[in-house]
Short mmCIF file of C-alpha atoms and ligand atoms in Angstrom, two decimals:
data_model
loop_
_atom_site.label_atom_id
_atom_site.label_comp_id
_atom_site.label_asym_id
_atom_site.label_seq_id
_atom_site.Cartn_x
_atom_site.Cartn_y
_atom_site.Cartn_z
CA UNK A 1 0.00 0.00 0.00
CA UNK A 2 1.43 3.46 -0.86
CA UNK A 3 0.69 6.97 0.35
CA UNK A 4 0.21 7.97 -2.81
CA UNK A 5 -2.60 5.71 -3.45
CA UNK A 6 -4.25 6.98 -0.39
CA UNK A 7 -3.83 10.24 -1.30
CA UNK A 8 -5.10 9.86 -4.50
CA UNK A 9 -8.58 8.96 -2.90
CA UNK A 10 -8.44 11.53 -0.60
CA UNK A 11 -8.04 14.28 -3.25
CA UNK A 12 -11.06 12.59 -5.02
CA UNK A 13 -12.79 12.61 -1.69
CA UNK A 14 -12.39 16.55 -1.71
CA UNK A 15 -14.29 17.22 -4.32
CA UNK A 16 -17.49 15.52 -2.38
CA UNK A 17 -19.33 17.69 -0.20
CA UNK A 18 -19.46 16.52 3.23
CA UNK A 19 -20.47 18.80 5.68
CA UNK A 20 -21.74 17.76 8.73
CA UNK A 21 -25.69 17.27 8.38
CA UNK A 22 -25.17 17.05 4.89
CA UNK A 23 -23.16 13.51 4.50
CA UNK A 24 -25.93 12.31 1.81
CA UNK A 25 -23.22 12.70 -1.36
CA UNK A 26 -20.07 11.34 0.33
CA UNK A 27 -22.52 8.52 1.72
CA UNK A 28 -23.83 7.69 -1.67
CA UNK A 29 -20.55 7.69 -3.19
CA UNK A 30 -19.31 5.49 -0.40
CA UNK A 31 -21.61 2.57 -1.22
CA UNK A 32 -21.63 3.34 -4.75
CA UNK A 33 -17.73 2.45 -4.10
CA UNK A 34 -18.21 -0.78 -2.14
CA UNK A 35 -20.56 -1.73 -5.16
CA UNK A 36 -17.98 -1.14 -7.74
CA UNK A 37 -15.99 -3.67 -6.00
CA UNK A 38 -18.17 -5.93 -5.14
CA UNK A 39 -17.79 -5.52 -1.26
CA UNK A 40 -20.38 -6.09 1.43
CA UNK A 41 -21.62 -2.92 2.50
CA UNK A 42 -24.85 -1.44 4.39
CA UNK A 43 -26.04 1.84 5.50
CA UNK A 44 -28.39 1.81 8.57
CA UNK A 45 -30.87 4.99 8.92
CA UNK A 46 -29.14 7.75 9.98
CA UNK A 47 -26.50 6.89 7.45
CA UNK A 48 -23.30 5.04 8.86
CA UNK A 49 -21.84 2.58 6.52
CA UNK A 50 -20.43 -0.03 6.75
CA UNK A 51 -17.81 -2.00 4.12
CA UNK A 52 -16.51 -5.43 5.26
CA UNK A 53 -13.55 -7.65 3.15
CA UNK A 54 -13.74 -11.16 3.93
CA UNK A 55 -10.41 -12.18 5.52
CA UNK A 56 -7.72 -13.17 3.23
CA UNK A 57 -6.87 -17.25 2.53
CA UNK A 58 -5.15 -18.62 5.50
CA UNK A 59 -6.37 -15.77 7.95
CA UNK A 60 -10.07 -17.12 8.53
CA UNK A 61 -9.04 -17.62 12.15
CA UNK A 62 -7.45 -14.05 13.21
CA UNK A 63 -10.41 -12.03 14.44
CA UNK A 64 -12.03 -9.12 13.21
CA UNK A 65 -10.57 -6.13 12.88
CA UNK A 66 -12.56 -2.77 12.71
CA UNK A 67 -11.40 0.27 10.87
CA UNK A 68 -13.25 3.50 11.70
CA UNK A 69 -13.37 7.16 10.09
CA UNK A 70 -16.28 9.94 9.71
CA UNK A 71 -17.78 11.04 7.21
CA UNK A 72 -18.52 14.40 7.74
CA UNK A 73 -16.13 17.72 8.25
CA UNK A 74 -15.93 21.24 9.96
CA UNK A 75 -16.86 23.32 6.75
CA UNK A 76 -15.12 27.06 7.88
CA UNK A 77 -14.00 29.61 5.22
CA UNK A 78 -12.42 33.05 5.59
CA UNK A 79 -14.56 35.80 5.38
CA UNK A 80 -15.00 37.35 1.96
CA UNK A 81 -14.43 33.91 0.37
CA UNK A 82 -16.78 32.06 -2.09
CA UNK A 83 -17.50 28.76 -1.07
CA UNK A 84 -20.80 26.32 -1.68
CA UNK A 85 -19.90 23.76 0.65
CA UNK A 86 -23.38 22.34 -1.09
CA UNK A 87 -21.21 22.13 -4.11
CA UNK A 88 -17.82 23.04 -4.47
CA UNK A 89 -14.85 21.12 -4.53
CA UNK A 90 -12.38 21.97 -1.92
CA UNK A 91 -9.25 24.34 -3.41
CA UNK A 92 -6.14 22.94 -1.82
CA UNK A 93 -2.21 23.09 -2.94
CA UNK A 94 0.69 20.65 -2.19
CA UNK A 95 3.37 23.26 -0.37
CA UNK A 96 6.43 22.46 1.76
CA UNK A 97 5.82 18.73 2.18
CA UNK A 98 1.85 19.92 2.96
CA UNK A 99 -1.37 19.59 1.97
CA UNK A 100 -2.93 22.94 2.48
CA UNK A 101 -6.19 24.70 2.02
CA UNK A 102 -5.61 28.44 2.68
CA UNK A 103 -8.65 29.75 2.75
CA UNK A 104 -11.21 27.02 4.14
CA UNK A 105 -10.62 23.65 5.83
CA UNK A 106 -9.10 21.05 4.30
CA UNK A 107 -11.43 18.31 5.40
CA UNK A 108 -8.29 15.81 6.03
CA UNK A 109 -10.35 15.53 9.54
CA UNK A 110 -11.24 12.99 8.77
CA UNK A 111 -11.17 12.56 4.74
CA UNK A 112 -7.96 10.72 5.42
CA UNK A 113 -9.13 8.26 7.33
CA UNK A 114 -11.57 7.05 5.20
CA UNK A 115 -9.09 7.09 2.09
CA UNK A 116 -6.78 4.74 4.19
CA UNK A 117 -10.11 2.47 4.99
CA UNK A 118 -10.21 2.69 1.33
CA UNK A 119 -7.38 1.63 0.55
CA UNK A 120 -6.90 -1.42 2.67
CA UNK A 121 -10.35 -2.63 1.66
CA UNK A 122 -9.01 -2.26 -2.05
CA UNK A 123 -5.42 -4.08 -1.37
CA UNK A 124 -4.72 -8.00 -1.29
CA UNK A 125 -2.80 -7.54 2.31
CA UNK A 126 -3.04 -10.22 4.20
CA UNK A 127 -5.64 -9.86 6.68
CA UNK A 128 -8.34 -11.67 8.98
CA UNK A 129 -12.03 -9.88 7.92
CA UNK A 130 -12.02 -5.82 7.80
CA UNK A 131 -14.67 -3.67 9.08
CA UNK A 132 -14.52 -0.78 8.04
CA UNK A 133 -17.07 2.29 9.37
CA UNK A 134 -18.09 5.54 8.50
CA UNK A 135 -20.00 7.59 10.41
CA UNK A 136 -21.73 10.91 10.19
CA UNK A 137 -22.12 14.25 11.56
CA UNK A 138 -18.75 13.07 13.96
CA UNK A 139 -18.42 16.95 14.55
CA UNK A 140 -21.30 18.31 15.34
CA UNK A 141 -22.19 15.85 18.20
CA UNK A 142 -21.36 12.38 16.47
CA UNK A 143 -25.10 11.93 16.22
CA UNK A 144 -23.68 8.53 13.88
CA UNK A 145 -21.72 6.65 16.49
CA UNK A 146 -24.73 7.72 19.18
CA UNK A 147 -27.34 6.17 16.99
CA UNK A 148 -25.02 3.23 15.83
CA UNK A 149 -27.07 -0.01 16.85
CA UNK A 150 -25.13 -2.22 19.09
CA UNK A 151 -24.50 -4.98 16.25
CA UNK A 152 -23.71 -2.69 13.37
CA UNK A 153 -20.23 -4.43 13.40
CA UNK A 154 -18.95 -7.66 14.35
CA UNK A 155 -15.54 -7.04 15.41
CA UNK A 156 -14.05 -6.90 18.74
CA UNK A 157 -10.68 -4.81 17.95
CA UNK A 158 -11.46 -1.23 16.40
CA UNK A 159 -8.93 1.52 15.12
CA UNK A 160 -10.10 4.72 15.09
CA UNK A 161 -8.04 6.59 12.40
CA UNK A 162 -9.44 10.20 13.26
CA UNK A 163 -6.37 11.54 15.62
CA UNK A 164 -3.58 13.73 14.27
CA UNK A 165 -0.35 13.28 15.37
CA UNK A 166 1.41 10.71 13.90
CA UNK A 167 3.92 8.97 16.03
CA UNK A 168 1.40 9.22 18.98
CA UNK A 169 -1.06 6.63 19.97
CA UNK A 170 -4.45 7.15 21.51
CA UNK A 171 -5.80 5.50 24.14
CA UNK A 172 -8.43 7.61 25.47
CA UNK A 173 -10.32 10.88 25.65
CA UNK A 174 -12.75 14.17 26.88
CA UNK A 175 -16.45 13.04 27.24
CA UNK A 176 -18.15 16.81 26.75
CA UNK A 177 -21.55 18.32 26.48
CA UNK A 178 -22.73 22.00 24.80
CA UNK A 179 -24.44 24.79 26.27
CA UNK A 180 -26.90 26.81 25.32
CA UNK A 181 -27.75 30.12 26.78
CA UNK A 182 -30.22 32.21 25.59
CA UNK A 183 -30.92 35.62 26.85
CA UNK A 184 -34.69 37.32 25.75
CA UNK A 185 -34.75 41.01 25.47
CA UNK A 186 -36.96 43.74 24.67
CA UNK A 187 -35.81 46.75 21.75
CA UNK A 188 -35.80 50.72 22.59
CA UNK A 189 -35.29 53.00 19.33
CA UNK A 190 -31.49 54.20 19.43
CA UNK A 191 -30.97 57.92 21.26
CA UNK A 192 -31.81 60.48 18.97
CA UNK A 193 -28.93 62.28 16.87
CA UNK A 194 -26.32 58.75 18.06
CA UNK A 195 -24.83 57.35 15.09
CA UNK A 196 -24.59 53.76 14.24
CA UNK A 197 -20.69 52.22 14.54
CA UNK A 198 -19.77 49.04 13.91
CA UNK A 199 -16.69 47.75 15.25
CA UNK A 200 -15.00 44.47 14.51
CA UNK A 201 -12.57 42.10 15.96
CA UNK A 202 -10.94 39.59 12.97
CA UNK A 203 -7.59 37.57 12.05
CA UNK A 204 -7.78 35.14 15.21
CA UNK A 205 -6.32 31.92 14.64
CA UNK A 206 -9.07 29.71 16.13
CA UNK A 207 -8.44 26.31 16.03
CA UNK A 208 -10.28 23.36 17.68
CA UNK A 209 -12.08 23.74 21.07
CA UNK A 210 -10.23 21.12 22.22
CA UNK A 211 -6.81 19.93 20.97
CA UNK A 212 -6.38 23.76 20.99
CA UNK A 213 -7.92 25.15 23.83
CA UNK A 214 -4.53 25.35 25.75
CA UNK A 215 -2.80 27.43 23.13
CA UNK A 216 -3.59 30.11 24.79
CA UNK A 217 -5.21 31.74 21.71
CA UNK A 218 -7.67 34.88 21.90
CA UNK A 219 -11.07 34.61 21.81
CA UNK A 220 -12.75 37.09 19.92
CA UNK A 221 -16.45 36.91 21.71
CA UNK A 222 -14.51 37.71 25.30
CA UNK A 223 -12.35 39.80 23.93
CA UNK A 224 -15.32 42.04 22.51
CA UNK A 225 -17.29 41.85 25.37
CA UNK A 226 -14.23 42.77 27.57
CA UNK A 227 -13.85 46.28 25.50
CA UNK A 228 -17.30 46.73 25.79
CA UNK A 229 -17.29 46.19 29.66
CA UNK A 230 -15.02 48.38 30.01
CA UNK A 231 -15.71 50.54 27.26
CA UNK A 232 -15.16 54.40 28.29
CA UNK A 233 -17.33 55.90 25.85
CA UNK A 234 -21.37 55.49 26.10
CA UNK A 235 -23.09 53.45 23.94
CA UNK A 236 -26.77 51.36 23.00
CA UNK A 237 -26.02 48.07 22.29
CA UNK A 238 -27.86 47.00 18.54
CA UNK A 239 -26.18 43.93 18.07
CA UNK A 240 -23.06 41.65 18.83
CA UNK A 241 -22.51 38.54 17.03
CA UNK A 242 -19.16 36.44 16.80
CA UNK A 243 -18.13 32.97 16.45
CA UNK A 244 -19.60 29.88 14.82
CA UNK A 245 -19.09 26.13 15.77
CA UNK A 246 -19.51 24.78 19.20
CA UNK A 247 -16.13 23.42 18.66
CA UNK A 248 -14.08 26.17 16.71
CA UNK A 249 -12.44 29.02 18.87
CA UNK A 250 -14.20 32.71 17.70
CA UNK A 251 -11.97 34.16 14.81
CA UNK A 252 -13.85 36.97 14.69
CA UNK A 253 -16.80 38.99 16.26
CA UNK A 254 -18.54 42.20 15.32
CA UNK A 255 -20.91 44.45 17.61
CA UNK A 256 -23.03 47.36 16.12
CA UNK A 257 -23.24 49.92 18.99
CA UNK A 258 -25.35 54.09 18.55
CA UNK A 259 -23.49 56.42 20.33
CA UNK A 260 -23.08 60.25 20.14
CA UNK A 261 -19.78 60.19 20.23
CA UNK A 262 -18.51 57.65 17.68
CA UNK A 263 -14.89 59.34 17.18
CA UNK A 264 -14.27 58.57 20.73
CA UNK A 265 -15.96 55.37 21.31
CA UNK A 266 -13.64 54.42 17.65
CA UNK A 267 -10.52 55.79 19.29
CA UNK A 268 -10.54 53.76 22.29
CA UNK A 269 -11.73 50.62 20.63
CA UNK A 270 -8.52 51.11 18.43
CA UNK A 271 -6.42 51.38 21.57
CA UNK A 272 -7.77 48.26 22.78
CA UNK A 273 -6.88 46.75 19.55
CA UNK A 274 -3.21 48.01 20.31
CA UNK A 275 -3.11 46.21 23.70
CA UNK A 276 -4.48 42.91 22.58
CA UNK A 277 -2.24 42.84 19.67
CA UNK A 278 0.51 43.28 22.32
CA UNK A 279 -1.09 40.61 24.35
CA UNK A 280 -1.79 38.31 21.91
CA UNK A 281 1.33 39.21 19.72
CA UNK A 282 2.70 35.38 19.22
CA UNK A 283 -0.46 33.43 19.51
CA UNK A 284 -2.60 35.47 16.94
CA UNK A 285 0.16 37.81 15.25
CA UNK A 286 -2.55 38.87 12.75
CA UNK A 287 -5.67 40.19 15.10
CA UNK A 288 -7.21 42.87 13.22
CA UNK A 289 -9.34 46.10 14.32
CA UNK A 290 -11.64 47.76 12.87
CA UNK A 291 -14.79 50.45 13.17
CA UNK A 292 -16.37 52.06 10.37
CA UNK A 293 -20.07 54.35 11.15
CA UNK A 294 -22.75 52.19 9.61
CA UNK A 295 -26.03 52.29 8.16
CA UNK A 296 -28.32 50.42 11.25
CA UNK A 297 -31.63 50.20 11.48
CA UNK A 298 -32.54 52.40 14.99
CA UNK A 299 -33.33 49.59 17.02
CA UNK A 300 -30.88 48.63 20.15
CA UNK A 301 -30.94 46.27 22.80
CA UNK A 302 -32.54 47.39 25.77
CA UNK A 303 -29.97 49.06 28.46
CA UNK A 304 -30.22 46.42 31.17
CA UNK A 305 -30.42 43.49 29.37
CA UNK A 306 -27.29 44.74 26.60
CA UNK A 307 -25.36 45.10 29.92
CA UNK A 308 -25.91 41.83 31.24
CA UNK A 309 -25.19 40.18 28.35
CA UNK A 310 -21.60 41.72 28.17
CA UNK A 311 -21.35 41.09 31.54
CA UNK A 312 -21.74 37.37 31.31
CA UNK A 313 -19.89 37.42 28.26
CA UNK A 314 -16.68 39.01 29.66
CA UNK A 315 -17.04 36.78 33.34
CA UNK A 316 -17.77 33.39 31.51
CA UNK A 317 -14.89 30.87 31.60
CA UNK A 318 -13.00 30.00 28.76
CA UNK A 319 -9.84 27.89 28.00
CA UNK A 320 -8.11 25.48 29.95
CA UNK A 321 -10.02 24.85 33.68
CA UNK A 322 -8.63 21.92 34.71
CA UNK A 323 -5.12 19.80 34.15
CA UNK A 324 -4.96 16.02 35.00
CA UNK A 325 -3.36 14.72 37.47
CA UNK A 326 -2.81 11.46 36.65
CA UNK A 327 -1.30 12.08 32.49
CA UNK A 328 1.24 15.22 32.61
CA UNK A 329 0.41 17.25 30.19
CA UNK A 330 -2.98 16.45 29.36
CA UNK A 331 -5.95 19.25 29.52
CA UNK A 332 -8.45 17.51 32.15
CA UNK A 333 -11.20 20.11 31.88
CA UNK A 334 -11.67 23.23 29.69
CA UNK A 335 -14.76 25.03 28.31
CA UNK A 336 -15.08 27.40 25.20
CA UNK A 337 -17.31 30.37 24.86
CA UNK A 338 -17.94 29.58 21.01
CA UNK A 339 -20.20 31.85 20.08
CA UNK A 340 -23.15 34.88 20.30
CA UNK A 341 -25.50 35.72 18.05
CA UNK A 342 -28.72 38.43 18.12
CA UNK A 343 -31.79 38.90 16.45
CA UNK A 344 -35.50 38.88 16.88
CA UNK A 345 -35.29 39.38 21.26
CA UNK A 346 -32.74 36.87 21.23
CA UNK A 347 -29.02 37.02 22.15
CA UNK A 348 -28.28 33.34 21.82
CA UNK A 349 -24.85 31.91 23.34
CA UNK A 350 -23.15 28.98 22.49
CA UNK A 351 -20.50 26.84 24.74
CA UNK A 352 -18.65 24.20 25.07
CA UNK A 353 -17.16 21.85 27.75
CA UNK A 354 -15.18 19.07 28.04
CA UNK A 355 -13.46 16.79 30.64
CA UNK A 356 -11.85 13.47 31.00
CA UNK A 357 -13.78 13.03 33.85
CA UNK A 358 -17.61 12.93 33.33
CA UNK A 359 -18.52 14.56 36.77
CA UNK A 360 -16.10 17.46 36.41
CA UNK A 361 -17.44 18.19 32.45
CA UNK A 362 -20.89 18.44 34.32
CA UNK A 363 -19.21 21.30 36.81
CA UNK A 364 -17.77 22.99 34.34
CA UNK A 365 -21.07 22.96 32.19
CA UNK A 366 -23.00 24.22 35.55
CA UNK A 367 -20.90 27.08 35.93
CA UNK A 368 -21.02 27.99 32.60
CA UNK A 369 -24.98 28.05 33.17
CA UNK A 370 -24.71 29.59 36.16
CA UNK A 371 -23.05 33.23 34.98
CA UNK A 372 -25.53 33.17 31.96
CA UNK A 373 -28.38 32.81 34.71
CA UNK A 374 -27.30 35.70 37.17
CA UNK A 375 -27.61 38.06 33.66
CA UNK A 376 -31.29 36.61 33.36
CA UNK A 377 -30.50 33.64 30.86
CA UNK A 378 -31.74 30.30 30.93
CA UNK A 379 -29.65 27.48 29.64
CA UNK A 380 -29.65 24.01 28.22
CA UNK A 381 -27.16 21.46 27.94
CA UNK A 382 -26.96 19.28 24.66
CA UNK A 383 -25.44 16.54 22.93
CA UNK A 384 -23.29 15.11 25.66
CA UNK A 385 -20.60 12.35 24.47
CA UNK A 386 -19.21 10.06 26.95
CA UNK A 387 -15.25 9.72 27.49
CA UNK A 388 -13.11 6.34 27.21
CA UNK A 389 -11.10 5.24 29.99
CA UNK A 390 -7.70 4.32 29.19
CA UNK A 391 -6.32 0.84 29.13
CA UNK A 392 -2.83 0.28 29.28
CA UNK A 393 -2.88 -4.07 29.01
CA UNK A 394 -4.55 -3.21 25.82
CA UNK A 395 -4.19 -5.75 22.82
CA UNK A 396 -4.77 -3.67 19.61
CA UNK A 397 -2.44 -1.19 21.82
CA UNK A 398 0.39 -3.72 22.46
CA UNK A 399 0.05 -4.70 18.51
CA UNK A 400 0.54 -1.29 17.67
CA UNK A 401 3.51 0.12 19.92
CA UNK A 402 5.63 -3.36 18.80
CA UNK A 403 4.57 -2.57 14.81
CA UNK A 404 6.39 0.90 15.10
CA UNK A 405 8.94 -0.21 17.03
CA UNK A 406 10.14 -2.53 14.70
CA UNK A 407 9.78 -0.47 11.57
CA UNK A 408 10.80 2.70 13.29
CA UNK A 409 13.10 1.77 15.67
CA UNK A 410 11.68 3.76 18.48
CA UNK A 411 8.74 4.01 21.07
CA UNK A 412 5.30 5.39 19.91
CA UNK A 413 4.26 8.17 22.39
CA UNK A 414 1.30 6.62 24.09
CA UNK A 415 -1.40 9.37 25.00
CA UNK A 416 -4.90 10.69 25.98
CA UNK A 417 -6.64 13.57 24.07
CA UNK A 418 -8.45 16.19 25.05
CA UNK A 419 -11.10 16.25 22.33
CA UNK A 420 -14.11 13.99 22.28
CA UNK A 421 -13.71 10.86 20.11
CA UNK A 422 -16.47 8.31 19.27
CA UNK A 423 -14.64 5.51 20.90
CA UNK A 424 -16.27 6.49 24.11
CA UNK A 425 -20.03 6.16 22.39
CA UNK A 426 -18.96 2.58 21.04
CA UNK A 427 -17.65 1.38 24.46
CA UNK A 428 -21.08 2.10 25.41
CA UNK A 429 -22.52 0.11 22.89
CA UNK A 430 -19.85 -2.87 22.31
CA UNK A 431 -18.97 -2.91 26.30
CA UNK A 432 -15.13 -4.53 26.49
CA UNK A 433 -13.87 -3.01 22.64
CA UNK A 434 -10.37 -3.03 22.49
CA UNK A 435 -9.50 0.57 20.92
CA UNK A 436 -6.49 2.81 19.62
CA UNK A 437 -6.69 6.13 17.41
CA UNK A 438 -4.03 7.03 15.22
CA UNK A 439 -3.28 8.99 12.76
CA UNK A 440 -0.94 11.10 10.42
CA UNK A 441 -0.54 14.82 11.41
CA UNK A 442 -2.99 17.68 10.66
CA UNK A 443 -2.66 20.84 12.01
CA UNK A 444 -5.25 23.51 12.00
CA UNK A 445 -8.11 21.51 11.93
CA UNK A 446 -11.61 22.97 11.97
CA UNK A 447 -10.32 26.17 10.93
CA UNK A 448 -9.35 27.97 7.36
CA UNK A 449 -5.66 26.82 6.38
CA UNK A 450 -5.62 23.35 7.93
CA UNK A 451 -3.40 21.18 6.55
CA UNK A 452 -1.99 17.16 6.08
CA UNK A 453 1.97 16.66 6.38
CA UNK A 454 2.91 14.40 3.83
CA UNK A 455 6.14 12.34 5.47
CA UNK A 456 3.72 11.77 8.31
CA UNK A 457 1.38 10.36 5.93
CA UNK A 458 3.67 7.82 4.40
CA UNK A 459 4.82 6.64 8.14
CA UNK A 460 1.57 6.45 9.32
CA UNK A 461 0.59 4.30 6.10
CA UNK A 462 3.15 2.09 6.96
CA UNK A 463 2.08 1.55 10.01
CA UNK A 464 -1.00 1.14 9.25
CA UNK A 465 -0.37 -1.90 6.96
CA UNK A 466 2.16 -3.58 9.34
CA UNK A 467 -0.71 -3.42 12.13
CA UNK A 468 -3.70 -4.64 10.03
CA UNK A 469 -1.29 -7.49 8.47
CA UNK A 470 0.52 -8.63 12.10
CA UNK A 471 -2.85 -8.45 14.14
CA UNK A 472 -3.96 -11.36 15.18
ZN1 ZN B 501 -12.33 14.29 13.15
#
């Protein structure tokens, strides 16, 4: 098997849209693959499929082996940026030993991982029977792997290839949960003779609420709501709305504020920009600041309610909470303020927590709740995903950490993530799985510019094919 071959289907798999919600051409094509072939396949109702390869002659006896990627990606572009993620294919150039997409994602999260299913399911390697799975909507709350039924596969061992750093092997991760906290409010007609200023915070790196969250990176949401706290200058709040994903750190955020003094209130919002820049110099070296007098309909935010909502924007936690105590290193518990949006009496916010430990995500999530309901909010909590334990006596582990030994003459690093992965829904459903996640590295992912290294890629392919063909 050969990297290029994988990335070959991958690159074909970029041109099929595949956004979250939206899996129903990459699922088609999927099955419309298997068919090709002539490979058992199924699709159960929400849409995870599964392709199977009987096992190989002479390895009828070595069990089962499950190979598991998603289906779906984070679909983020840059502003200003035409994209149908309905339609388009996905614009991406080989740079510097990378696979880059400048200005959206790149979709190798997890695109990758179902090219190398692909491939193996495609190759005469020796192996026992192959499972391979493909789930949907992984992102937004891995709505497949929660609705999988409990005998969608067969197998016993399962590799989840949806992890990106290669040399590193997975052996468990953050359960989490979203919040939502929505904030009603009545309008009042903006003070006579104010003018209408919008002012805009771009250019922050973002990255993905959890294997970033401890980057320290700036968060666009606080950061507005912390100049408006503060905000010398008096001003009606019309509108603030920043962010996107649950799981994507806010890039950006804009607020539309009337006030009679908009030279001023533009003046010190550009000195604020000077201190975060300073702040925030080598995490985000290209935060951006902007205000420009608008054209706004006259219709703000009532006073109180405007001011509790930057309150509880500016006092809500965000970033790293918690680290463990038992892995050095590892982010135990960490929320992110994702994003706020107004309209129609609504200012809508959107978190998200996670925690290796289920009790401590709950905290975390409470807290989160409980600023939103001292500014008059009321909150939900949504789509929570269990965590998986780690098991060091692990089989498929002790396979895997002996395969790169030998072919790379030195130790896999053998680690726990801080990002949700649906290992810990299948443990729920296939009690005593024997799982690992690996994969080759991405960086960037879930954000404009992510991107696949290419030497990682072949190493992880041979991997890959040394585990799959030495399992037994
Ligand atoms: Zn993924």
């Amino acid at each position: 098997m050969e990297s290029k071959q994988i990335l070959d289907i991958f690159k074909e798999i970029t041109r099929i849209p595949r956004e979250s919600g939206s899996e129903e051409q990459i699922t088609a094509w999927l099955l419309d693959w298997a068919a090709q072939r002539g490979l058992e396949a199924k699709r159960d109702a929400i849409g995870n499929v599964l392709i199977a390869k009987p096992a190989s002659k002479g390895k009828e006896n070595v069990p089962v082996l499950v190979l598991q990627a998603h289906q779906d990606m984070v679909c983020e572009k840059n502003e200003g940026v035409q994209h149908d993620w309905a339609k388009d294919p996905i614009n991406y150039v080989i740079e510097d030993g990378w696979m880059i997409a400048h200005d959206t994602t790149l979709g190798a999260d997890d695109g990758i991982g179902i090219a190398a299913c692909l491939a193996l399911l495609e190759s005469d390697l020796p192996t026992g029977r192959l499972e391979c799975i493909f789930t949907i909507s992984e992102e937004t709350g891995m709505d497949g792997a929660e609705a999988m039924a409990s005998g969608f596969f067969t197998g016993k061992t399962l590799i989840n290839l949806d992890s990106e750093d290669e040399g590193e092997m997975f052996i468990g991760c953050a359960g989490g949960v979203n919040t939502e906290s929505v904030l009603e409010y009545g309008s009042v007609a903006a003070p006579k003779g104010a003018k209408a200023l919008q002012i805009r915070i771009s250019g922050g790196i973002g990255g993905h609420s959890g294997d970033d969250i401890n980057k320290e990176r700036v968060n666009t949401v606080q950061q507005m709501a912390r100049f408006l706290y503060s905000c010398p200058v008096d001003f009606e709040l019309a509108s603030i709305n920043g962010g996107g994903k649950h799981n994507a750190i806010a890039r950006e955020c804009a607020a539309v504020v009337f006030t009679s003094a908009p030279e001023a209130l533009a003046k010190a919002f550009a000195a604020f920009g000077a201190d975060l820049q300073a702040e925030y110099r080598l995490s985000d070296p290209s935060l951006a600041f902007e205000s420009k007098e608008c054209a706004a309909e006259g219709i703000c935010i009532e006073h109180k309610a405007a001011r509790a909502l930057i309150a509880a924007l500016c006092a809500c936690p965000h970033g790293v909470y918690a680290m463990s105590q038992d892995i050095p290193g590892l982010v135990e518990t960490s929320t992110n303020l994702a994003a706020v949006h107004t309209a129609a009496g609504k200012a809508v916010v959107l978190t998200s927590q996670r925690s290796s430990i289920t009790s401590a995500c709950n905290a975390i999530a409470a807290k989160t709740a409980a600023v939103f309901e001292l500014a008059g909010a009321t909150s939900r909590h949504f789509s929570p995903y269990p965590g998986w334990k780690p098991n060091v006596d692990s089989h498929i582990l002790k396979v895997c950490v002996e395969s790169y030994k030998r072919l790379f003459g030195c130790e896999p690093a053998v680690k726990a993530i801080h990002a949700g992965l649906e290992c810990g829904l299948f443990l729920e459903k296939f009690p005593g799985l024997d799982m690992i996640s690996f994969g080759p590295t991405l960086r960037g992912v879930h954000a404009p510019g992510e991107k696949l290294e290419l030497a990682s890629l072949e190493r992880f392919v041979k991997h890959l094919e040394d585990v799959v063909t030495s399992f037994n």
